[in-house]
Short mmCIF file of N, CA and C in Angstrom, two decimals:
data_model
loop_
_atom_site.label_atom_id
_atom_site.label_comp_id
_atom_site.label_asym_id
_atom_site.label_seq_id
_atom_site.Cartn_x
_atom_site.Cartn_y
_atom_site.Cartn_z
N MET A 1 -10.32 -40.33 -66.59
CA MET A 1 -10.85 -39.61 -65.27
C MET A 1 -10.03 -38.46 -65.16
N GLN A 2 -10.76 -37.27 -65.26
CA GLN A 2 -10.05 -35.92 -64.86
C GLN A 2 -9.36 -35.99 -63.30
N PHE A 3 -8.95 -35.04 -63.09
CA PHE A 3 -8.09 -34.70 -61.56
C PHE A 3 -9.05 -34.71 -60.75
N GLU A 4 -10.15 -34.01 -61.02
CA GLU A 4 -11.56 -33.81 -59.85
C GLU A 4 -12.17 -34.91 -60.04
N GLU A 5 -12.29 -35.57 -60.69
CA GLU A 5 -12.81 -37.08 -60.53
C GLU A 5 -12.14 -37.87 -59.70
N GLN A 6 -10.78 -37.75 -59.70
CA GLN A 6 -10.20 -38.90 -59.27
C GLN A 6 -9.98 -38.45 -57.61
N VAL A 7 -10.09 -36.93 -57.30
CA VAL A 7 -10.15 -36.66 -55.92
C VAL A 7 -11.55 -36.85 -55.31
N GLU A 8 -12.50 -36.84 -56.00
CA GLU A 8 -13.66 -37.09 -55.51
C GLU A 8 -14.28 -38.76 -55.32
N ALA A 9 -13.47 -39.50 -56.34
CA ALA A 9 -13.29 -40.93 -56.13
C ALA A 9 -12.46 -41.22 -54.67
N ALA A 10 -11.39 -40.91 -54.47
CA ALA A 10 -10.62 -41.16 -53.27
C ALA A 10 -11.42 -40.93 -51.95
N LEU A 11 -12.28 -39.86 -52.12
CA LEU A 11 -13.26 -39.27 -51.07
C LEU A 11 -14.25 -40.32 -50.85
N ALA A 12 -15.07 -40.83 -52.07
CA ALA A 12 -16.47 -41.88 -52.14
C ALA A 12 -15.75 -43.11 -51.43
N ASP A 13 -14.40 -43.37 -51.57
CA ASP A 13 -14.00 -44.60 -50.75
C ASP A 13 -13.56 -44.47 -49.52
N LEU A 14 -13.59 -43.30 -48.82
CA LEU A 14 -13.69 -43.44 -47.50
C LEU A 14 -14.75 -44.06 -46.69
N PRO A 15 -14.68 -44.92 -45.56
CA PRO A 15 -15.58 -45.56 -44.86
C PRO A 15 -16.73 -44.81 -44.38
N PRO A 16 -17.91 -44.68 -44.38
CA PRO A 16 -18.96 -43.69 -44.16
C PRO A 16 -19.07 -42.98 -42.93
N GLU A 17 -18.56 -43.59 -41.57
CA GLU A 17 -18.21 -42.88 -40.59
C GLU A 17 -17.19 -41.83 -40.86
N PHE A 18 -16.19 -41.91 -41.41
CA PHE A 18 -14.96 -41.00 -42.18
C PHE A 18 -15.87 -40.22 -42.85
N ALA A 19 -16.43 -40.43 -43.73
CA ALA A 19 -17.12 -39.51 -44.95
C ALA A 19 -18.14 -38.39 -44.15
N ARG A 20 -19.03 -39.10 -43.12
CA ARG A 20 -19.86 -38.09 -42.33
C ARG A 20 -19.23 -37.31 -41.66
N ALA A 21 -17.98 -37.46 -41.15
CA ALA A 21 -17.16 -36.40 -40.09
C ALA A 21 -16.54 -35.47 -41.19
N LEU A 22 -16.48 -35.73 -42.36
CA LEU A 22 -15.91 -34.49 -43.34
C LEU A 22 -16.95 -33.80 -43.85
N GLU A 23 -18.21 -34.16 -43.55
CA GLU A 23 -19.35 -33.15 -44.15
C GLU A 23 -19.06 -31.70 -44.37
N ASN A 24 -18.56 -31.11 -43.01
CA ASN A 24 -18.32 -29.82 -42.81
C ASN A 24 -17.05 -29.50 -43.35
N VAL A 25 -16.25 -30.13 -44.12
CA VAL A 25 -14.82 -29.77 -44.56
C VAL A 25 -14.85 -29.22 -45.82
N ALA A 26 -14.26 -28.40 -46.06
CA ALA A 26 -14.21 -28.12 -47.74
C ALA A 26 -12.90 -28.82 -48.12
N VAL A 27 -13.08 -29.49 -49.59
CA VAL A 27 -12.18 -30.43 -50.25
C VAL A 27 -11.97 -29.30 -51.55
N VAL A 28 -10.92 -28.83 -51.76
CA VAL A 28 -10.59 -27.89 -52.70
C VAL A 28 -9.45 -28.32 -53.80
N ILE A 29 -9.56 -28.31 -54.82
CA ILE A 29 -8.24 -28.37 -55.80
C ILE A 29 -7.73 -27.09 -56.29
N GLU A 30 -6.34 -26.64 -55.94
CA GLU A 30 -5.89 -25.74 -56.46
C GLU A 30 -4.77 -26.10 -57.30
N GLU A 31 -4.07 -24.87 -58.17
CA GLU A 31 -3.20 -25.43 -59.17
C GLU A 31 -1.86 -25.85 -58.35
N GLN A 32 -1.10 -25.00 -57.28
CA GLN A 32 -0.13 -24.85 -56.54
C GLN A 32 -0.10 -23.98 -55.38
N ASN A 33 0.77 -24.55 -54.25
CA ASN A 33 0.90 -23.71 -53.22
C ASN A 33 1.98 -22.75 -53.32
N PRO A 34 1.54 -21.36 -53.40
CA PRO A 34 2.40 -20.46 -53.67
C PRO A 34 3.51 -20.39 -52.99
N ASP A 35 3.73 -20.67 -51.71
CA ASP A 35 4.77 -20.96 -50.74
C ASP A 35 5.76 -22.03 -50.82
N GLU A 36 5.11 -23.03 -51.32
CA GLU A 36 5.73 -24.43 -51.23
C GLU A 36 5.45 -25.35 -52.80
N PRO A 37 5.72 -24.55 -53.93
CA PRO A 37 5.55 -25.65 -55.19
C PRO A 37 5.28 -26.93 -55.29
N ASP A 38 6.08 -27.31 -54.57
CA ASP A 38 6.13 -29.13 -54.70
C ASP A 38 4.98 -29.84 -53.90
N LEU A 39 4.51 -29.14 -53.08
CA LEU A 39 3.64 -29.60 -51.93
C LEU A 39 2.37 -30.19 -52.52
N PHE A 40 1.84 -31.49 -52.17
CA PHE A 40 0.77 -32.23 -53.33
C PHE A 40 -0.84 -31.71 -52.57
N GLY A 41 -0.56 -31.44 -51.13
CA GLY A 41 -1.83 -31.58 -50.49
C GLY A 41 -1.76 -30.59 -49.12
N TRP A 42 -2.66 -30.13 -48.09
CA TRP A 42 -2.47 -29.35 -47.15
C TRP A 42 -3.85 -29.43 -46.37
N TYR A 43 -3.73 -29.93 -45.39
CA TYR A 43 -5.03 -29.56 -44.51
C TYR A 43 -4.61 -28.29 -43.38
N ASP A 44 -5.77 -27.58 -43.06
CA ASP A 44 -5.81 -26.26 -42.60
C ASP A 44 -7.46 -26.46 -41.90
N GLY A 45 -7.39 -26.56 -40.28
CA GLY A 45 -8.53 -26.37 -39.65
C GLY A 45 -8.02 -26.87 -38.25
N LEU A 46 -9.18 -27.15 -37.42
CA LEU A 46 -9.27 -27.30 -36.31
C LEU A 46 -9.38 -28.66 -36.03
N GLY A 47 -10.01 -29.78 -36.77
CA GLY A 47 -10.29 -31.00 -36.76
C GLY A 47 -11.64 -31.35 -36.09
N PRO A 48 -12.13 -32.58 -35.92
CA PRO A 48 -13.54 -32.93 -35.56
C PRO A 48 -13.58 -32.72 -34.10
N GLY A 49 -14.52 -32.55 -33.24
CA GLY A 49 -14.94 -32.43 -32.27
C GLY A 49 -14.23 -31.10 -31.33
N ARG A 50 -13.92 -30.10 -32.16
CA ARG A 50 -13.36 -29.07 -31.56
C ARG A 50 -14.12 -27.88 -31.98
N ASP A 51 -14.36 -26.83 -31.19
CA ASP A 51 -15.38 -25.71 -30.81
C ASP A 51 -14.67 -24.95 -32.08
N HIS A 52 -15.73 -24.58 -33.45
CA HIS A 52 -15.31 -24.06 -34.36
C HIS A 52 -15.87 -22.48 -34.40
N ALA A 53 -16.55 -21.87 -33.01
CA ALA A 53 -17.18 -21.03 -33.00
C ALA A 53 -16.11 -19.44 -33.56
N GLY A 54 -16.33 -18.92 -34.28
CA GLY A 54 -15.59 -18.03 -34.96
C GLY A 54 -14.43 -18.30 -35.80
N ALA A 55 -14.23 -19.51 -36.04
CA ALA A 55 -13.45 -20.18 -36.96
C ALA A 55 -13.69 -20.24 -38.04
N LEU A 56 -13.04 -20.27 -39.42
CA LEU A 56 -13.06 -20.62 -40.62
C LEU A 56 -13.10 -22.13 -40.89
N PRO A 57 -14.16 -22.11 -41.89
CA PRO A 57 -14.30 -23.91 -41.93
C PRO A 57 -13.07 -24.71 -42.19
N ASP A 58 -12.79 -25.86 -41.75
CA ASP A 58 -11.70 -26.51 -42.25
C ASP A 58 -11.54 -26.97 -43.60
N ARG A 59 -10.58 -26.96 -44.19
CA ARG A 59 -10.20 -27.07 -45.50
C ARG A 59 -9.11 -28.35 -46.00
N ILE A 60 -9.09 -29.14 -47.08
CA ILE A 60 -8.26 -29.93 -47.56
C ILE A 60 -8.21 -29.46 -48.82
N VAL A 61 -6.77 -28.88 -49.24
CA VAL A 61 -6.43 -28.61 -50.48
C VAL A 61 -5.56 -29.57 -51.01
N ILE A 62 -5.86 -30.06 -52.66
CA ILE A 62 -5.29 -30.86 -52.98
C ILE A 62 -4.43 -30.01 -54.35
N TYR A 63 -3.12 -30.03 -54.27
CA TYR A 63 -2.41 -29.12 -55.52
C TYR A 63 -2.22 -30.19 -56.91
N ARG A 64 -3.04 -29.50 -57.64
CA ARG A 64 -2.48 -30.36 -59.30
C ARG A 64 -1.50 -30.47 -59.61
N ARG A 65 -0.67 -29.05 -59.96
CA ARG A 65 0.23 -28.77 -60.52
C ARG A 65 1.45 -29.88 -60.09
N PRO A 66 1.67 -30.06 -58.88
CA PRO A 66 3.19 -30.72 -58.48
C PRO A 66 2.53 -32.32 -58.54
N LEU A 67 1.46 -32.73 -58.41
CA LEU A 67 0.93 -34.05 -58.64
C LEU A 67 1.23 -34.42 -60.04
N GLU A 68 0.82 -33.53 -60.89
CA GLU A 68 0.59 -33.85 -62.50
C GLU A 68 2.04 -34.18 -62.79
N ARG A 69 3.11 -33.01 -62.35
CA ARG A 69 4.51 -33.15 -62.69
C ARG A 69 5.27 -33.87 -61.99
N ALA A 70 4.73 -34.84 -61.03
CA ALA A 70 5.64 -35.69 -60.27
C ALA A 70 4.97 -36.96 -61.01
N PHE A 71 3.90 -37.07 -61.63
CA PHE A 71 3.49 -38.76 -61.83
C PHE A 71 2.68 -38.39 -63.30
N SER A 72 3.45 -38.84 -64.23
CA SER A 72 3.11 -38.75 -65.71
C SER A 72 2.16 -39.63 -66.17
N ASP A 73 2.29 -40.97 -65.54
CA ASP A 73 2.04 -42.25 -65.56
C ASP A 73 0.36 -41.72 -65.13
N PRO A 74 -0.55 -42.30 -65.72
CA PRO A 74 -2.06 -42.29 -65.66
C PRO A 74 -2.59 -42.86 -64.13
N GLU A 75 -2.24 -44.38 -64.05
CA GLU A 75 -2.45 -44.78 -62.86
C GLU A 75 -1.23 -44.45 -61.90
N GLU A 76 -0.23 -44.07 -62.00
CA GLU A 76 0.58 -43.53 -60.60
C GLU A 76 -0.13 -42.27 -60.04
N LEU A 77 -0.54 -41.39 -61.23
CA LEU A 77 -1.01 -40.18 -60.66
C LEU A 77 -2.42 -39.99 -60.06
N ARG A 78 -3.20 -41.50 -60.59
CA ARG A 78 -4.56 -41.77 -59.85
C ARG A 78 -4.34 -42.19 -58.07
N ARG A 79 -3.24 -43.21 -58.14
CA ARG A 79 -2.92 -43.94 -56.98
C ARG A 79 -2.46 -42.75 -55.81
N GLU A 80 -1.54 -41.66 -56.56
CA GLU A 80 -0.66 -40.84 -55.25
C GLU A 80 -2.09 -39.44 -55.20
N ILE A 81 -2.70 -39.41 -56.17
CA ILE A 81 -3.94 -38.27 -55.92
C ILE A 81 -4.65 -38.87 -54.61
N ARG A 82 -4.86 -40.33 -54.87
CA ARG A 82 -5.70 -41.11 -53.45
C ARG A 82 -4.72 -40.88 -52.22
N VAL A 83 -3.49 -41.41 -52.16
CA VAL A 83 -2.63 -41.20 -51.22
C VAL A 83 -2.52 -40.00 -50.55
N THR A 84 -2.45 -38.79 -51.29
CA THR A 84 -2.66 -37.36 -50.75
C THR A 84 -4.33 -37.06 -50.22
N VAL A 85 -5.08 -37.62 -51.00
CA VAL A 85 -6.28 -37.22 -50.07
C VAL A 85 -6.46 -37.86 -49.08
N LEU A 86 -5.99 -38.95 -48.66
CA LEU A 86 -6.29 -39.91 -47.49
C LEU A 86 -5.09 -39.09 -46.46
N HIS A 87 -3.88 -38.83 -46.97
CA HIS A 87 -2.65 -38.10 -45.84
C HIS A 87 -3.51 -37.25 -45.37
N GLU A 88 -4.33 -35.99 -45.95
CA GLU A 88 -4.51 -34.80 -45.64
C GLU A 88 -6.28 -35.38 -44.66
N VAL A 89 -6.54 -36.24 -44.82
CA VAL A 89 -7.86 -37.00 -44.24
C VAL A 89 -7.21 -37.26 -42.84
N GLY A 90 -5.85 -37.85 -42.61
CA GLY A 90 -5.63 -38.17 -41.51
C GLY A 90 -5.20 -37.11 -40.87
N HIS A 91 -4.70 -36.10 -41.48
CA HIS A 91 -3.98 -34.62 -40.57
C HIS A 91 -5.74 -34.46 -39.79
N PHE A 92 -6.80 -34.49 -40.76
CA PHE A 92 -8.07 -33.69 -40.45
C PHE A 92 -8.10 -34.73 -38.92
N PHE A 93 -8.05 -35.56 -38.96
CA PHE A 93 -8.32 -36.60 -37.71
C PHE A 93 -7.41 -36.70 -36.55
N GLY A 94 -6.36 -35.81 -37.01
CA GLY A 94 -5.42 -35.52 -35.87
C GLY A 94 -4.06 -36.25 -35.58
N LEU A 95 -3.95 -37.32 -36.92
CA LEU A 95 -2.87 -37.92 -37.08
C LEU A 95 -1.32 -37.08 -37.76
N ASP A 96 -0.48 -37.08 -36.90
CA ASP A 96 0.98 -36.62 -37.24
C ASP A 96 1.47 -37.14 -38.48
N GLU A 97 2.75 -36.74 -38.88
CA GLU A 97 3.19 -37.51 -40.10
C GLU A 97 3.74 -38.59 -39.92
N GLN A 98 4.37 -38.75 -38.82
CA GLN A 98 5.02 -40.63 -38.47
C GLN A 98 3.67 -41.47 -38.56
N ARG A 99 2.76 -41.21 -37.98
CA ARG A 99 1.50 -41.95 -37.85
C ARG A 99 0.89 -42.16 -39.28
N ILE A 100 1.05 -41.25 -39.93
CA ILE A 100 0.55 -41.40 -41.50
C ILE A 100 1.49 -42.25 -42.03
N ASP A 101 2.98 -41.97 -42.20
CA ASP A 101 3.76 -42.32 -42.52
C ASP A 101 3.61 -44.23 -42.46
N GLU A 102 3.47 -44.66 -41.07
CA GLU A 102 3.51 -45.76 -40.41
C GLU A 102 2.26 -46.52 -41.21
N LEU A 103 0.93 -45.59 -41.82
CA LEU A 103 -0.32 -46.15 -42.09
C LEU A 103 0.28 -46.42 -43.86
N GLY A 104 1.30 -46.02 -44.50
CA GLY A 104 1.37 -46.01 -45.78
C GLY A 104 0.67 -44.73 -46.56
N TYR A 105 0.74 -43.58 -45.76
CA TYR A 105 0.09 -42.53 -46.56
C TYR A 105 1.12 -41.36 -46.64
N GLY A 106 2.19 -41.71 -46.51
CA GLY A 106 3.16 -40.83 -46.18
C GLY A 106 3.92 -39.79 -47.67
#
């Protein structure tokens, strides 16, 4: 399964109510973060229920290179892509790092 397909599969596994909330969120794959090359993912936005007038769309970025460097085993890579997607979705819903870690997506 290709990297993009794994990201799509992680999103497809979300409960319908979460998936609906993400309808206007851009989920993109980039090679790596130029400022933090070891970063797996990033959420940038205001989150649900906030006034987005004049704001850029919310965005979740999954970084390919650091994930592929850190996880050479295909099954581990698949699992970590899923964890990273869920981690960033957690940020979209307003969860902080501590709560995301408690849920096992840190």
